[in-house]
Coordinates of C-alpha atoms and ligand atoms in Angstrom, one line a residue:
M19 CA -9.4 -63.6 32.9
T20 CA -11.5 -63.7 29.9
S21 CA -13.0 -60.4 30.7
V22 CA -9.4 -58.8 31.4
L23 CA -8.3 -60.2 27.7
T24 CA -11.7 -59.0 26.3
R25 CA -11.0 -55.4 27.6
A26 CA -7.5 -55.7 26.7
L27 CA -8.5 -56.7 23.3
H28 CA -10.8 -53.6 23.3
L29 CA -8.2 -51.2 24.4
C30 CA -6.1 -52.4 21.5
L31 CA -8.7 -51.8 19.2
A32 CA -9.6 -48.4 20.4
V33 CA -6.1 -47.5 20.2
L34 CA -5.9 -48.6 16.6
A35 CA -9.1 -47.1 15.5
L36 CA -7.8 -43.6 17.3
A37 CA -4.6 -44.1 15.4
A38 CA -6.6 -44.7 12.0
G39 CA -8.6 -41.6 12.7
L40 CA -5.9 -39.3 13.2
A41 CA -3.9 -40.8 10.2
S42 CA -6.9 -40.2 8.0
A43 CA -7.4 -36.7 9.6
A44 CA -3.6 -35.9 8.9
H45 CA -4.2 -37.2 5.2
A46 CA -7.2 -34.9 4.9
Q47 CA -5.0 -32.1 6.1
D48 CA -2.1 -33.0 3.7
K49 CA -4.4 -32.9 0.6
N50 CA -4.7 -29.1 1.3
A51 CA -1.0 -28.5 3.1
I52 CA 1.0 -25.9 1.6
D53 CA 4.5 -26.8 2.3
M54 CA 5.7 -23.3 1.7
P55 CA 5.2 -20.6 4.4
K56 CA 2.6 -17.6 3.5
P57 CA 4.6 -14.3 2.7
V58 CA 4.0 -11.7 5.1
L59 CA 2.0 -9.3 3.0
A60 CA -0.5 -8.0 5.4
A61 CA 0.7 -7.4 8.8
T62 CA -2.0 -4.9 8.9
P63 CA -5.1 -5.0 6.5
P64 CA -4.5 -4.0 2.9
M65 CA -5.2 -0.7 1.5
G66 CA -5.8 0.3 -2.1
W67 CA -8.6 0.6 -4.9
N68 CA -10.4 -2.0 -6.9
S69 CA -12.6 -1.1 -10.2
W70 CA -15.5 -3.5 -9.5
N71 CA -18.0 -1.4 -7.4
H72 CA -17.5 1.7 -9.6
F73 CA -16.6 0.7 -13.0
N74 CA -18.0 -3.0 -13.3
C75 CA -16.9 -4.5 -16.5
G76 CA -16.4 -1.0 -18.0
I77 CA -12.5 -0.8 -17.4
D78 CA -9.5 -0.1 -19.7
E79 CA -5.9 1.1 -19.3
A80 CA -6.7 4.7 -19.5
K81 CA -9.1 4.5 -16.8
I82 CA -7.0 2.3 -14.6
R83 CA -4.1 4.9 -14.9
A84 CA -6.1 7.6 -14.2
Q85 CA -7.0 5.9 -11.0
A86 CA -3.3 5.4 -10.1
D87 CA -2.5 9.2 -10.9
A88 CA -5.4 10.2 -8.8
M89 CA -4.5 7.8 -5.9
V90 CA -1.4 9.9 -5.9
A91 CA -2.7 13.2 -6.2
S92 CA -5.4 13.0 -3.9
G93 CA -3.4 12.2 -1.1
M94 CA -4.8 8.7 -0.8
K95 CA -1.1 7.1 -1.4
A96 CA 0.4 9.2 1.4
A97 CA -2.6 8.3 4.0
G98 CA -1.7 4.8 3.1
Y99 CA -3.3 3.4 0.2
Q100 CA -1.2 1.1 -2.0
Y101 CA -3.0 -1.3 -4.3
I102 CA -4.6 -0.6 -7.6
V103 CA -6.6 -3.9 -8.4
I104 CA -8.5 -4.4 -11.9
D105 CA -11.3 -6.7 -11.2
D106 CA -13.3 -8.9 -13.5
C107 CA -13.4 -8.3 -17.5
W108 CA -9.9 -7.5 -18.2
Q109 CA -9.2 -11.0 -19.8
V110 CA -10.7 -12.4 -23.0
S111 CA -9.4 -15.9 -24.1
R112 CA -6.4 -18.1 -23.6
D113 CA -3.7 -18.6 -26.7
A114 CA -2.9 -21.9 -28.0
A115 CA -0.3 -22.5 -25.3
G116 CA -3.1 -21.8 -22.7
N117 CA -1.6 -18.6 -21.6
I118 CA -4.6 -15.8 -20.5
V119 CA -4.6 -13.2 -22.8
A120 CA -5.8 -9.6 -21.9
D121 CA -8.4 -7.7 -23.9
P122 CA -6.3 -6.3 -26.9
E123 CA -9.0 -3.2 -27.5
K124 CA -9.3 -2.2 -23.6
F125 CA -5.7 -2.9 -22.6
P126 CA -3.5 -2.6 -25.8
S127 CA -0.4 -1.8 -24.2
G128 CA -0.6 -5.4 -22.3
I129 CA -1.0 -6.0 -18.7
K130 CA 2.9 -5.7 -17.9
A131 CA 2.8 -2.2 -19.3
L132 CA 0.1 -1.4 -16.9
A133 CA 1.9 -2.9 -14.0
D134 CA 4.9 -0.9 -14.7
Y135 CA 3.1 2.3 -14.9
I136 CA 1.6 2.0 -11.6
H137 CA 4.9 0.5 -10.1
S138 CA 6.5 3.8 -11.6
K139 CA 3.9 5.7 -9.2
G140 CA 5.2 3.7 -6.0
L141 CA 2.0 1.9 -6.0
K142 CA 1.4 -1.8 -6.1
F143 CA -0.8 -3.7 -8.9
G144 CA -3.5 -6.2 -8.3
I145 CA -5.3 -8.6 -10.8
Y146 CA -8.5 -10.9 -10.4
S147 CA -9.2 -14.3 -11.5
D148 CA -11.5 -17.1 -10.7
A149 CA -11.2 -20.6 -9.4
G150 CA -13.8 -21.7 -11.7
L151 CA -13.6 -22.5 -15.7
K152 CA -15.0 -18.8 -16.1
T153 CA -15.2 -15.9 -13.9
C154 CA -18.2 -14.2 -12.7
G155 CA -18.4 -12.1 -15.9
G156 CA -18.3 -15.0 -18.1
R157 CA -14.4 -14.5 -18.9
P158 CA -11.8 -17.3 -19.1
G159 CA -11.0 -18.5 -15.3
S160 CA -8.1 -20.2 -13.8
M161 CA -9.2 -24.1 -13.3
G162 CA -6.6 -26.4 -14.8
H163 CA -4.3 -23.2 -15.5
E164 CA -3.3 -22.2 -11.7
Y165 CA 0.3 -22.9 -11.9
Q166 CA 0.5 -21.1 -15.4
D167 CA -1.6 -18.1 -14.6
A168 CA 0.4 -17.8 -11.2
A169 CA 3.7 -17.8 -13.4
T170 CA 2.2 -15.2 -15.7
Y171 CA 1.2 -12.8 -12.9
A172 CA 4.4 -12.9 -11.2
Q173 CA 6.3 -12.3 -14.6
W174 CA 4.1 -9.1 -15.3
G175 CA 4.9 -8.0 -11.6
V176 CA 1.3 -8.8 -10.0
D177 CA 1.5 -7.8 -6.4
Y178 CA -2.0 -9.2 -5.5
L179 CA -4.7 -11.4 -6.6
K180 CA -8.4 -11.4 -6.1
Y181 CA -9.3 -15.1 -6.7
D182 CA -13.3 -15.3 -7.0
W183 CA -15.7 -18.6 -6.9
C184 CA -18.0 -18.5 -9.9
N185 CA -18.5 -21.3 -12.1
T186 CA -16.7 -23.8 -10.0
G187 CA -19.0 -26.8 -10.1
T188 CA -18.7 -29.4 -7.5
A189 CA -15.0 -28.1 -6.4
D190 CA -14.1 -27.9 -2.9
A191 CA -13.1 -24.5 -1.9
Q192 CA -10.4 -25.6 0.6
S193 CA -8.8 -27.7 -2.1
A194 CA -9.1 -25.0 -4.7
Y195 CA -7.9 -22.2 -2.6
A196 CA -4.8 -24.1 -1.4
L197 CA -4.2 -25.2 -5.0
M198 CA -3.8 -21.3 -6.0
A199 CA -2.1 -20.5 -2.8
R200 CA 0.5 -23.2 -3.6
A201 CA 0.8 -22.0 -7.3
L202 CA 1.4 -18.2 -6.2
R203 CA 4.1 -19.2 -3.5
E204 CA 6.1 -21.2 -5.8
A205 CA 5.8 -18.4 -8.7
G206 CA 6.6 -15.7 -5.9
Q207 CA 9.7 -18.3 -5.4
T208 CA 10.7 -18.6 -8.8
Y209 CA 10.3 -15.0 -10.1
H210 CA 11.2 -13.3 -6.8
H211 CA 7.9 -11.8 -6.6
D212 CA 5.3 -12.4 -3.7
I213 CA 1.7 -12.1 -4.4
L214 CA -1.0 -11.3 -1.9
F215 CA -3.7 -13.7 -2.0
S216 CA -7.4 -12.1 -1.8
M217 CA -9.8 -15.1 -1.3
C218 CA -13.2 -14.0 -3.0
E219 CA -15.5 -17.2 -1.9
W220 CA -18.4 -14.9 -0.2
G221 CA -18.1 -17.1 3.0
T222 CA -20.0 -19.9 1.7
A223 CA -17.6 -22.4 3.1
K224 CA -16.7 -20.5 5.9
P225 CA -12.8 -19.8 5.1
W226 CA -12.4 -18.3 8.5
L227 CA -12.2 -21.7 10.0
W228 CA -9.6 -22.8 7.6
A229 CA -7.6 -20.3 5.4
S230 CA -5.7 -18.6 7.9
G231 CA -2.5 -20.4 6.4
V232 CA -4.2 -20.1 2.8
G233 CA -5.1 -16.6 2.0
H234 CA -4.2 -13.2 3.4
I235 CA -7.6 -11.9 3.4
W236 CA -11.2 -13.7 2.8
R237 CA -14.5 -12.4 1.8
T238 CA -17.0 -13.1 4.6
T239 CA -20.5 -12.5 2.8
G240 CA -21.8 -12.0 -0.8
D241 CA -21.4 -8.7 -2.5
I242 CA -21.5 -5.4 -1.0
S243 CA -24.2 -2.9 -2.6
D244 CA -24.1 1.0 -2.4
A245 CA -26.9 1.0 0.1
W246 CA -27.3 1.5 4.1
I247 CA -29.4 -1.6 4.1
K248 CA -30.5 -3.8 0.9
N249 CA -33.2 -2.2 -1.1
E250 CA -35.2 -2.8 -4.0
K251 CA -32.5 -1.9 -6.4
S252 CA -30.2 -4.7 -4.8
K253 CA -29.6 -7.8 -6.8
P254 CA -30.5 -10.9 -5.0
W255 CA -26.9 -11.7 -4.0
E256 CA -26.0 -8.2 -3.0
N257 CA -26.2 -6.9 0.7
G258 CA -26.6 -3.3 2.2
M259 CA -23.5 -2.0 4.3
L260 CA -25.2 -3.0 7.6
D261 CA -26.4 -6.1 6.4
I262 CA -22.6 -7.2 6.1
L263 CA -21.7 -5.7 9.2
D264 CA -24.3 -7.9 10.9
Q265 CA -22.5 -11.0 9.6
Q266 CA -19.4 -10.1 10.9
V267 CA -20.7 -10.5 14.6
G268 CA -19.0 -13.9 15.9
L269 CA -16.0 -13.7 13.3
E270 CA -13.8 -11.5 15.2
S271 CA -11.5 -14.2 16.8
F272 CA -10.7 -15.5 13.3
A273 CA -8.8 -12.4 12.2
G274 CA -5.0 -11.1 13.0
P275 CA -2.1 -9.9 11.5
N276 CA -1.3 -11.5 8.0
H277 CA -5.2 -13.2 8.0
W278 CA -8.1 -10.8 7.9
N279 CA -11.9 -11.1 7.5
D280 CA -13.0 -9.2 4.3
P281 CA -16.6 -7.7 4.6
D282 CA -16.0 -6.6 1.1
M283 CA -14.6 -3.5 -0.8
L284 CA -15.8 0.3 0.2
E285 CA -18.8 2.1 -1.4
V286 CA -17.7 5.4 -0.2
G287 CA -18.1 8.2 -2.8
N288 CA -20.3 6.2 -5.1
G289 CA -23.3 8.1 -4.5
G290 CA -26.1 5.8 -2.8
M291 CA -25.3 6.7 0.8
T292 CA -25.1 10.2 2.5
D293 CA -22.0 11.4 3.9
D294 CA -23.0 10.4 7.1
E295 CA -23.6 7.1 6.0
Y296 CA -20.5 6.8 4.3
R297 CA -18.7 7.9 7.4
A298 CA -20.4 5.5 9.3
H299 CA -19.4 2.6 6.5
F300 CA -15.5 3.9 7.0
S301 CA -15.7 4.2 10.7
L302 CA -17.1 0.5 10.8
W303 CA -14.9 -1.2 8.5
A304 CA -11.8 0.1 10.6
M305 CA -13.3 -1.1 13.6
L306 CA -13.6 -4.4 11.7
A307 CA -10.0 -4.3 11.0
A308 CA -10.9 -4.8 7.3
P309 CA -8.9 -4.5 3.9
L310 CA -9.6 -0.7 3.2
I311 CA -10.3 -1.0 -0.6
S312 CA -11.9 1.9 -1.9
G313 CA -14.2 1.4 -5.1
N314 CA -15.6 4.9 -6.1
D315 CA -14.0 6.6 -9.1
L316 CA -11.1 8.5 -7.5
S317 CA -10.4 10.8 -10.4
T318 CA -13.7 12.7 -9.9
M319 CA -14.4 12.4 -6.1
S320 CA -15.5 15.2 -4.1
K321 CA -13.6 16.8 -1.1
A322 CA -16.0 15.0 1.4
T323 CA -15.3 11.7 0.0
T324 CA -11.5 12.4 -0.2
D325 CA -11.9 13.5 3.6
I326 CA -13.3 10.3 4.6
L327 CA -11.2 8.0 2.9
T328 CA -8.1 10.0 4.1
N329 CA -9.0 10.4 7.6
A330 CA -6.0 9.6 9.3
D331 CA -7.1 8.6 12.9
V332 CA -9.9 6.3 11.5
I333 CA -7.2 4.7 9.2
A334 CA -4.8 4.5 12.3
V335 CA -7.5 2.3 13.8
D336 CA -7.7 -0.1 10.8
Q337 CA -3.9 -0.3 10.8
D338 CA -3.4 -0.7 14.6
A339 CA -0.5 -2.9 15.2
L340 CA -2.2 -5.2 17.9
G341 CA -4.4 -6.6 15.0
V342 CA -7.4 -7.4 17.1
E343 CA -10.6 -7.1 15.2
G344 CA -13.4 -5.2 16.8
H345 CA -16.7 -6.5 18.3
R346 CA -20.3 -5.6 18.9
A347 CA -20.2 -4.9 22.6
V348 CA -24.0 -3.6 23.0
K349 CA -26.8 -4.1 21.0
D350 CA -30.0 -2.2 21.8
G351 CA -32.3 -2.3 18.9
D352 CA -31.1 0.4 16.5
Y353 CA -28.6 1.6 18.9
E354 CA -25.1 -0.2 19.2
V355 CA -21.6 0.2 20.9
W356 CA -18.6 -1.4 18.9
V357 CA -15.2 -1.8 20.7
R358 CA -12.0 -2.3 19.5
P359 CA -8.8 -2.7 21.7
L360 CA -5.6 -1.2 20.4
A361 CA -2.1 -1.2 20.8
G362 CA -0.8 0.6 24.0
G363 CA -3.9 0.2 25.9
D364 CA -6.5 2.8 23.9
R365 CA -9.6 1.6 23.0
A366 CA -11.5 2.5 19.4
V367 CA -15.3 3.0 20.1
I368 CA -18.3 3.4 17.9
L369 CA -21.6 4.7 18.7
L370 CA -23.8 3.4 15.9
N371 CA -27.3 4.9 15.6
R372 CA -29.0 2.9 12.8
S373 CA -32.5 4.8 13.4
G374 CA -34.2 7.4 11.6
D375 CA -33.9 10.1 14.4
A376 CA -31.0 11.5 16.5
H377 CA -30.5 9.9 19.7
P378 CA -28.4 10.2 22.9
M379 CA -26.0 7.3 23.3
S380 CA -23.2 6.4 25.7
V381 CA -20.5 3.7 26.7
D382 CA -19.6 3.1 30.0
W383 CA -15.9 2.4 31.4
A384 CA -17.1 -1.2 32.4
T385 CA -18.0 -1.9 28.7
L386 CA -14.3 -1.0 27.9
G387 CA -12.8 -3.1 30.6
M388 CA -12.1 0.0 32.7
A389 CA -12.8 0.9 36.1
A390 CA -15.3 3.4 36.9
G391 CA -13.3 5.9 38.7
E392 CA -10.6 5.6 35.6
K393 CA -9.8 9.0 33.8
A394 CA -9.5 8.9 29.9
D395 CA -9.0 11.5 27.3
V396 CA -11.6 10.9 24.9
R397 CA -10.9 12.1 20.9
D398 CA -13.7 12.4 18.5
L399 CA -12.3 11.0 15.4
W400 CA -14.4 13.0 13.0
S401 CA -14.8 16.1 14.5
K402 CA -11.4 16.2 16.2
A403 CA -12.8 17.4 20.0
V404 CA -11.1 16.1 22.6
S405 CA -12.8 15.7 26.2
K406 CA -10.0 15.5 29.0
S407 CA -10.2 13.4 32.1
V408 CA -13.5 11.9 31.4
K409 CA -14.7 9.3 34.1
G410 CA -17.0 6.5 34.0
S411 CA -18.7 7.0 30.7
Y412 CA -18.7 8.7 27.7
S413 CA -22.1 10.3 25.9
A414 CA -22.8 11.8 22.7
T415 CA -25.9 12.5 20.7
V416 CA -25.5 10.8 17.4
P417 CA -27.6 11.7 14.1
S418 CA -29.8 9.3 12.4
H419 CA -28.2 6.9 10.1
A420 CA -24.5 7.9 11.5
V421 CA -22.0 7.0 13.8
V422 CA -19.7 8.9 16.7
M423 CA -16.1 7.1 16.6
V424 CA -14.1 8.1 19.5
R425 CA -10.4 6.8 20.5
V426 CA -10.3 6.4 24.5
T427 CA -6.5 6.9 26.0
P428 CA -6.6 6.0 29.9
K429 CA -4.5 8.1 31.5
A430 CA -1.5 6.7 33.4
Ligands
GLA511 C1 -18.4 -11.7 -7.8 C2 -17.5 -10.7 -6.6 C3 -17.2 -9.3 -6.8 C4 -16.8 -9.0 -8.1 C5 -17.7 -9.8 -9.2 C6 -17.1 -9.8 -10.7 O1 -19.5 -11.1 -7.6 O2 -17.8 -10.9 -5.2 O3 -16.6 -8.8 -5.9 O4 -15.3 -9.3 -8.3 O5 -17.6 -11.3 -8.9 O6 -17.6 -10.5 -11.8

């Protein structure tokens, strides 16, 4: 009898402990719960331009307007690019009421006028801030001013906020990003102007595990640099393009419509890589369902750069409606096969040759989840050559530091 009572008591205690645990877990979640839905602003990964990779802090309103003009004139707008985003160093101080103040020398017409100009071109406007007291460039951050800044942005007509993670001290990333997400959503409702939330936390607190309800995109790594792999010119926090690629392996399942992994902005056209390497960079970012945020000077870019950034077939892979991020299916030393399932049953495939020599490569149908006897048309997304009714596998010689990217369409 005693033992029955003891067991019953233990059971009660266990149930109580479980209930307490669940309650505290719920409480922990509450702390970061955002009781307003995230606006759907990124059903497919956002496309645009950002000032940082090319201009760093050297920005002013004339340069930003010129980028908006060039986005239209170059055909990038027609290809799907939408956002013009000013990164760090537009802000200098706060006024007596705590309102953020733009640099009056660099932006004499004010940020609202710049937003209006960009909107007049049929484009959208993005801005940058930081969850800490100061931005990475030492300008005023949003810590303690989250609601005030969100309201200012909405009144200016800001459509996109990139929110960085410098100078945050002991702040908790999950709470800090939830706080700004809430502020943006409230401002969006008050001013009828929704703002896409781009989280730039560098992957330190693994945002893919908790941010799908918070931001539309989240950075997964430290900064990209204009290099195939990290070199002696790269700063300690910078990565080469392939270093970033390697860090995406395993994160695929966390991305989807309205919540994407962000392997950082594009370096295409900035001069540190060959055109083959830039074609590889652009192809791989499309494979990753990455935001396509160009980072070069659009007003002076070469035809080769324009052709890369506006390749409609590669962009269509990035923007595919199924929203499934591609993954590395084969790694054989320097030779890799990447695969992305697409809406309607097509597959995007990249044969990546990281080595110093050209190399024959192939992908077999089993890797694509297809029967060996199945016929498919294979379209090379760069050369545009089509191979009809291919069976079993597809082979190509891939130049050094380059990709072959194809779209495989199984025949009905
Ligand atoms: C960090 C970010 C970069 C850029 C700079 C600006 O390094 O990761 O993308 O915004 O700050 O200072």
